[in-house]
Amino acid sequence: MELYCSWRTSHHGEQPTLAAAWLCAHLWDHYEFLGDNKTEDGQSYLKQIYPILKGASEFFLSTMIEEPTHGWLVTAPSSSPENSFYTKEGSEPVSICMGPTMDNELVRELFSNVIKASQILGCDEEYRKQLSAASLKLPPFQISKDGYLMEWLEDYKKQMFTTVMCHTFMVYILGIK
C-alpha cells in the first residue's frame, strides 16, 4: 500500500497571505489583554496597530472573489493547511480550493477587529461600512452530512492519512470560541 503524506505536497505554500490575518489576530489579542496602554513612544497601542490591521483588511477586500454557487466572498486559490480532499469526480486527493473555513474565520475575525478598532478610534466610518457589508458576504459555518464542521465550502470526503508520520490539524475550528 502506498502511503500519502501531506508533507510531500506543495499546497502548504498556498497560504502565505493568510499569515497577515493570523498575525493581526495576535495584535488584537494583545490589545484586548493589555488594554490601550501607551507604547514607548507615547502613542496609543491601538492607534499604532490600526494601520496594520486596516492594511491587511484592504488586501483581503481587494483580492477576495465571489464564489459562483452562493455568491459568497472567498479567498482563492487557497487550501486548508495540510488537509486534502477528494472531489466527487476524483480518485486522487486535491488540496487547492476556494474559501476554506480557516480562511473564512481569519478574515471574519480581521474584518470584525478592524470595525471595532475604527469605532474606538472614531475614524474611517465609510470603510467600516464597507467591511460590514463584506462581512455579511463571508461564507457561514456549515455542518457536514456526518455532523462535523465542514473544512471546505463543499462536503468533500477528507483524505485520511494512514501513518503516524502524517497528521491532521483542526485549524478550521479556530473561530469557535
PDB file of C-alpha atoms in Angstrom:
ATOM      1  CA  MET A   1       0.000   0.000   0.000  1.00  0.00           C
ATOM      2  CA  GLU A   2       1.338   3.408  -0.968  1.00  0.00           C
ATOM      3  CA  LEU A   3       1.213   5.915   1.857  1.00  0.00           C
ATOM      4  CA  TYR A   4       0.349   9.514   1.156  1.00  0.00           C
ATOM      5  CA  CYS A   5       1.791  12.147   3.444  1.00  0.00           C
ATOM      6  CA  SER A   6       0.757  15.748   3.170  1.00  0.00           C
ATOM      7  CA  TRP A   7       4.305  16.929   3.817  1.00  0.00           C
ATOM      8  CA  ARG A   8       5.171  15.680   0.336  1.00  0.00           C
ATOM      9  CA  THR A   9       2.872  18.186  -1.337  1.00  0.00           C
ATOM     10  CA  SER A  10       3.253  21.832  -2.271  1.00  0.00           C
ATOM     11  CA  HIS A  11      -0.105  23.185  -1.088  1.00  0.00           C
ATOM     12  CA  HIS A  12       1.404  24.481   2.169  1.00  0.00           C
ATOM     13  CA  GLY A  13       2.786  27.386   0.146  1.00  0.00           C
ATOM     14  CA  GLU A  14      -0.711  28.422  -0.881  1.00  0.00           C
ATOM     15  CA  GLN A  15      -1.362  30.282   2.384  1.00  0.00           C
ATOM     16  CA  PRO A  16       1.288  32.997   2.716  1.00  0.00           C
ATOM     17  CA  THR A  17      -1.275  35.789   2.560  1.00  0.00           C
ATOM     18  CA  LEU A  18      -3.341  34.346   5.418  1.00  0.00           C
ATOM     19  CA  ALA A  19      -0.340  34.955   7.653  1.00  0.00           C
ATOM     20  CA  ALA A  20      -1.315  38.642   7.667  1.00  0.00           C
ATOM     21  CA  ALA A  21      -4.752  37.876   9.103  1.00  0.00           C
ATOM     22  CA  TRP A  22      -3.281  35.400  11.586  1.00  0.00           C
ATOM     23  CA  LEU A  23      -0.654  37.873  12.811  1.00  0.00           C
ATOM     24  CA  CYS A  24      -3.216  40.667  13.054  1.00  0.00           C
ATOM     25  CA  ALA A  25      -5.266  38.437  15.348  1.00  0.00           C
ATOM     26  CA  HIS A  26      -2.290  38.380  17.725  1.00  0.00           C
ATOM     27  CA  LEU A  27      -2.003  42.178  17.622  1.00  0.00           C
ATOM     28  CA  TRP A  28      -5.687  42.447  18.511  1.00  0.00           C
ATOM     29  CA  ASP A  29      -5.393  39.816  21.265  1.00  0.00           C
ATOM     30  CA  HIS A  30      -2.545  41.859  22.757  1.00  0.00           C
ATOM     31  CA  TYR A  31      -4.769  44.948  22.703  1.00  0.00           C
ATOM     32  CA  GLU A  32      -7.686  43.106  24.320  1.00  0.00           C
ATOM     33  CA  PHE A  33      -5.484  41.571  27.008  1.00  0.00           C
ATOM     34  CA  LEU A  34      -3.498  44.668  27.998  1.00  0.00           C
ATOM     35  CA  GLY A  35      -5.855  47.449  27.020  1.00  0.00           C
ATOM     36  CA  ASP A  36      -4.861  50.563  25.157  1.00  0.00           C
ATOM     37  CA  ASN A  37      -1.682  51.302  27.070  1.00  0.00           C
ATOM     38  CA  LYS A  38       0.782  53.831  25.750  1.00  0.00           C
ATOM     39  CA  THR A  39       3.707  52.454  23.797  1.00  0.00           C
ATOM     40  CA  GLU A  40       7.308  53.504  24.459  1.00  0.00           C
ATOM     41  CA  ASP A  41       6.922  56.469  22.115  1.00  0.00           C
ATOM     42  CA  GLY A  42       3.793  57.623  23.960  1.00  0.00           C
ATOM     43  CA  GLN A  43       1.313  56.534  21.277  1.00  0.00           C
ATOM     44  CA  SER A  44      -1.843  54.622  21.897  1.00  0.00           C
ATOM     45  CA  TYR A  45      -1.193  50.945  21.113  1.00  0.00           C
ATOM     46  CA  LEU A  46      -4.457  50.681  19.180  1.00  0.00           C
ATOM     47  CA  LYS A  47      -3.648  53.782  17.143  1.00  0.00           C
ATOM     48  CA  GLN A  48      -0.250  52.297  16.378  1.00  0.00           C
ATOM     49  CA  ILE A  49      -1.563  48.917  15.167  1.00  0.00           C
ATOM     50  CA  TYR A  50      -4.659  50.211  13.364  1.00  0.00           C
ATOM     51  CA  PRO A  51      -2.839  50.903  10.054  1.00  0.00           C
ATOM     52  CA  ILE A  52      -1.537  47.322  10.079  1.00  0.00           C
ATOM     53  CA  LEU A  53      -4.981  45.852  10.752  1.00  0.00           C
ATOM     54  CA  LYS A  54      -6.595  48.097   8.162  1.00  0.00           C
ATOM     55  CA  GLY A  55      -3.911  47.363   5.560  1.00  0.00           C
ATOM     56  CA  ALA A  56      -4.415  43.620   5.957  1.00  0.00           C
ATOM     57  CA  SER A  57      -8.186  44.029   5.623  1.00  0.00           C
ATOM     58  CA  GLU A  58      -7.710  46.183   2.500  1.00  0.00           C
ATOM     59  CA  PHE A  59      -5.582  43.437   0.985  1.00  0.00           C
ATOM     60  CA  PHE A  60      -8.288  40.835   1.507  1.00  0.00           C
ATOM     61  CA  LEU A  61     -11.053  43.116   0.243  1.00  0.00           C
ATOM     62  CA  SER A  62      -9.064  43.668  -2.947  1.00  0.00           C
ATOM     63  CA  THR A  63      -8.157  40.018  -3.579  1.00  0.00           C
ATOM     64  CA  MET A  64     -11.197  38.001  -2.499  1.00  0.00           C
ATOM     65  CA  ILE A  65     -13.633  36.844  -5.174  1.00  0.00           C
ATOM     66  CA  GLU A  66     -17.287  35.920  -5.344  1.00  0.00           C
ATOM     67  CA  GLU A  67     -17.798  32.182  -5.140  1.00  0.00           C
ATOM     68  CA  PRO A  68     -20.019  31.246  -8.123  1.00  0.00           C
ATOM     69  CA  THR A  69     -22.576  28.962  -6.424  1.00  0.00           C
ATOM     70  CA  HIS A  70     -23.679  31.122  -3.479  1.00  0.00           C
ATOM     71  CA  GLY A  71     -22.074  34.494  -4.204  1.00  0.00           C
ATOM     72  CA  TRP A  72     -20.013  34.293  -1.007  1.00  0.00           C
ATOM     73  CA  LEU A  73     -16.847  36.375  -0.757  1.00  0.00           C
ATOM     74  CA  VAL A  74     -13.903  33.952  -0.553  1.00  0.00           C
ATOM     75  CA  THR A  75     -10.155  33.624  -0.803  1.00  0.00           C
ATOM     76  CA  ALA A  76      -8.981  31.846  -3.930  1.00  0.00           C
ATOM     77  CA  PRO A  77      -6.916  29.946  -4.656  1.00  0.00           C
ATOM     78  CA  SER A  78      -6.276  28.592  -1.202  1.00  0.00           C
ATOM     79  CA  SER A  79      -6.103  25.379   0.777  1.00  0.00           C
ATOM     80  CA  SER A  80      -6.851  24.098   4.216  1.00  0.00           C
ATOM     81  CA  PRO A  81      -3.440  23.608   5.828  1.00  0.00           C
ATOM     82  CA  GLU A  82      -2.151  20.071   5.456  1.00  0.00           C
ATOM     83  CA  ASN A  83      -5.517  18.564   4.597  1.00  0.00           C
ATOM     84  CA  SER A  84      -6.562  17.184   1.247  1.00  0.00           C
ATOM     85  CA  PHE A  85      -9.893  16.001  -0.070  1.00  0.00           C
ATOM     86  CA  TYR A  86     -11.462  14.034  -2.877  1.00  0.00           C
ATOM     87  CA  THR A  87     -13.779  15.706  -5.343  1.00  0.00           C
ATOM     88  CA  LYS A  88     -16.913  13.870  -6.413  1.00  0.00           C
ATOM     89  CA  GLU A  89     -15.221  13.011  -9.699  1.00  0.00           C
ATOM     90  CA  GLY A  90     -11.691  12.316  -8.487  1.00  0.00           C
ATOM     91  CA  SER A  91      -9.759   9.388  -7.184  1.00  0.00           C
ATOM     92  CA  GLU A  92      -6.642  11.431  -6.373  1.00  0.00           C
ATOM     93  CA  PRO A  93      -6.600  13.787  -3.372  1.00  0.00           C
ATOM     94  CA  VAL A  94      -6.526  17.521  -4.113  1.00  0.00           C
ATOM     95  CA  SER A  95      -5.744  20.491  -1.913  1.00  0.00           C
ATOM     96  CA  ILE A  96      -6.482  23.673  -3.832  1.00  0.00           C
ATOM     97  CA  CYS A  97      -9.920  25.149  -3.230  1.00  0.00           C
ATOM     98  CA  MET A  98     -11.887  28.350  -2.718  1.00  0.00           C
ATOM     99  CA  GLY A  99     -12.668  29.687   0.733  1.00  0.00           C
ATOM    100  CA  PRO A 100     -11.602  27.001   3.195  1.00  0.00           C
ATOM    101  CA  THR A 101     -13.158  27.500   6.613  1.00  0.00           C
ATOM    102  CA  MET A 102      -9.877  28.575   8.216  1.00  0.00           C
ATOM    103  CA  ASP A 103      -9.546  31.433   5.729  1.00  0.00           C
ATOM    104  CA  ASN A 104     -13.142  32.489   6.285  1.00  0.00           C
ATOM    105  CA  GLU A 105     -12.664  32.549  10.041  1.00  0.00           C
ATOM    106  CA  LEU A 106      -9.420  34.514   9.950  1.00  0.00           C
ATOM    107  CA  VAL A 107     -10.824  37.070   7.511  1.00  0.00           C
ATOM    108  CA  ARG A 108     -14.061  37.361   9.503  1.00  0.00           C
ATOM    109  CA  GLU A 109     -12.074  37.986  12.687  1.00  0.00           C
ATOM    110  CA  LEU A 110      -9.826  40.528  10.948  1.00  0.00           C
ATOM    111  CA  PHE A 111     -12.776  42.459   9.494  1.00  0.00           C
ATOM    112  CA  SER A 112     -14.512  42.432  12.885  1.00  0.00           C
ATOM    113  CA  ASN A 113     -11.403  43.696  14.681  1.00  0.00           C
ATOM    114  CA  VAL A 114     -10.864  46.489  12.156  1.00  0.00           C
ATOM    115  CA  ILE A 115     -14.506  47.534  12.532  1.00  0.00           C
ATOM    116  CA  LYS A 116     -14.168  47.619  16.335  1.00  0.00           C
ATOM    117  CA  ALA A 117     -10.846  49.487  16.195  1.00  0.00           C
ATOM    118  CA  SER A 118     -12.301  52.032  13.778  1.00  0.00           C
ATOM    119  CA  GLN A 119     -15.237  52.617  16.124  1.00  0.00           C
ATOM    120  CA  ILE A 120     -12.986  53.007  19.161  1.00  0.00           C
ATOM    121  CA  LEU A 121     -10.648  55.397  17.332  1.00  0.00           C
ATOM    122  CA  GLY A 122     -13.548  57.268  15.726  1.00  0.00           C
ATOM    123  CA  CYS A 123     -12.163  57.019  12.198  1.00  0.00           C
ATOM    124  CA  ASP A 124     -12.884  55.513   8.774  1.00  0.00           C
ATOM    125  CA  GLU A 125     -16.670  55.362   9.077  1.00  0.00           C
ATOM    126  CA  GLU A 126     -17.155  54.727   5.339  1.00  0.00           C
ATOM    127  CA  TYR A 127     -14.541  51.981   5.317  1.00  0.00           C
ATOM    128  CA  ARG A 128     -16.204  50.441   8.378  1.00  0.00           C
ATOM    129  CA  LYS A 129     -19.479  50.274   6.421  1.00  0.00           C
ATOM    130  CA  GLN A 130     -17.657  48.624   3.509  1.00  0.00           C
ATOM    131  CA  LEU A 131     -16.143  45.987   5.821  1.00  0.00           C
ATOM    132  CA  SER A 132     -19.502  45.366   7.489  1.00  0.00           C
ATOM    133  CA  ALA A 133     -21.107  44.748   4.096  1.00  0.00           C
ATOM    134  CA  ALA A 134     -18.267  42.432   3.039  1.00  0.00           C
ATOM    135  CA  SER A 135     -18.526  40.528   6.344  1.00  0.00           C
ATOM    136  CA  LEU A 136     -22.136  39.669   5.543  1.00  0.00           C
ATOM    137  CA  LYS A 137     -20.957  38.010   2.315  1.00  0.00           C
ATOM    138  CA  LEU A 138     -18.453  35.679   4.006  1.00  0.00           C
ATOM    139  CA  PRO A 139     -19.473  32.008   3.985  1.00  0.00           C
ATOM    140  CA  PRO A 140     -21.325  30.785   7.070  1.00  0.00           C
ATOM    141  CA  PHE A 141     -20.179  27.854   9.154  1.00  0.00           C
ATOM    142  CA  GLN A 142     -21.587  24.676   7.623  1.00  0.00           C
ATOM    143  CA  ILE A 143     -22.211  21.251   9.088  1.00  0.00           C
ATOM    144  CA  SER A 144     -21.419  18.155   7.029  1.00  0.00           C
ATOM    145  CA  LYS A 145     -23.825  15.284   6.480  1.00  0.00           C
ATOM    146  CA  ASP A 146     -21.828  13.438   9.167  1.00  0.00           C
ATOM    147  CA  GLY A 147     -22.340  16.236  11.698  1.00  0.00           C
ATOM    148  CA  TYR A 148     -18.872  17.811  11.544  1.00  0.00           C
ATOM    149  CA  LEU A 149     -17.904  21.414  10.953  1.00  0.00           C
ATOM    150  CA  MET A 150     -17.044  21.474   7.260  1.00  0.00           C
ATOM    151  CA  GLU A 151     -13.468  22.358   6.399  1.00  0.00           C
ATOM    152  CA  TRP A 152     -14.291  23.368   2.825  1.00  0.00           C
ATOM    153  CA  LEU A 153     -17.241  25.038   1.083  1.00  0.00           C
ATOM    154  CA  GLU A 154     -18.460  21.651  -0.085  1.00  0.00           C
ATOM    155  CA  ASP A 155     -18.855  18.460   1.890  1.00  0.00           C
ATOM    156  CA  TYR A 156     -15.858  16.729   0.344  1.00  0.00           C
ATOM    157  CA  LYS A 157     -14.566  13.402   1.523  1.00  0.00           C
ATOM    158  CA  LYS A 158     -11.457  14.175   3.542  1.00  0.00           C
ATOM    159  CA  GLN A 159      -8.321  12.212   2.809  1.00  0.00           C
ATOM    160  CA  MET A 160      -7.458  10.159   5.856  1.00  0.00           C
ATOM    161  CA  PHE A 161      -3.775   9.612   6.479  1.00  0.00           C
ATOM    162  CA  THR A 162      -2.576   6.122   7.253  1.00  0.00           C
ATOM    163  CA  THR A 163       0.665   6.749   9.093  1.00  0.00           C
ATOM    164  CA  VAL A 164       1.645   8.474  12.314  1.00  0.00           C
ATOM    165  CA  MET A 165       4.195  10.492  10.339  1.00  0.00           C
ATOM    166  CA  CYS A 166       1.291  12.391   8.845  1.00  0.00           C
ATOM    167  CA  HIS A 167      -1.226  14.317  10.833  1.00  0.00           C
ATOM    168  CA  THR A 168      -4.292  16.470  10.512  1.00  0.00           C
ATOM    169  CA  PHE A 169      -4.623  19.903  12.029  1.00  0.00           C
ATOM    170  CA  MET A 170      -8.010  21.119  13.183  1.00  0.00           C
ATOM    171  CA  VAL A 171      -7.343  24.774  12.333  1.00  0.00           C
ATOM    172  CA  TYR A 172     -10.744  25.136  10.734  1.00  0.00           C
ATOM    173  CA  ILE A 173     -12.268  25.252  14.225  1.00  0.00           C
ATOM    174  CA  LEU A 174     -10.183  28.333  15.013  1.00  0.00           C
ATOM    175  CA  GLY A 175     -13.159  30.673  15.188  1.00  0.00           C
ATOM    176  CA  ILE A 176     -15.198  28.617  17.628  1.00  0.00           C
ATOM    177  CA  LYS A 177     -14.723  30.326  20.952  1.00  0.00           C
TER     178      LYS A 177
END
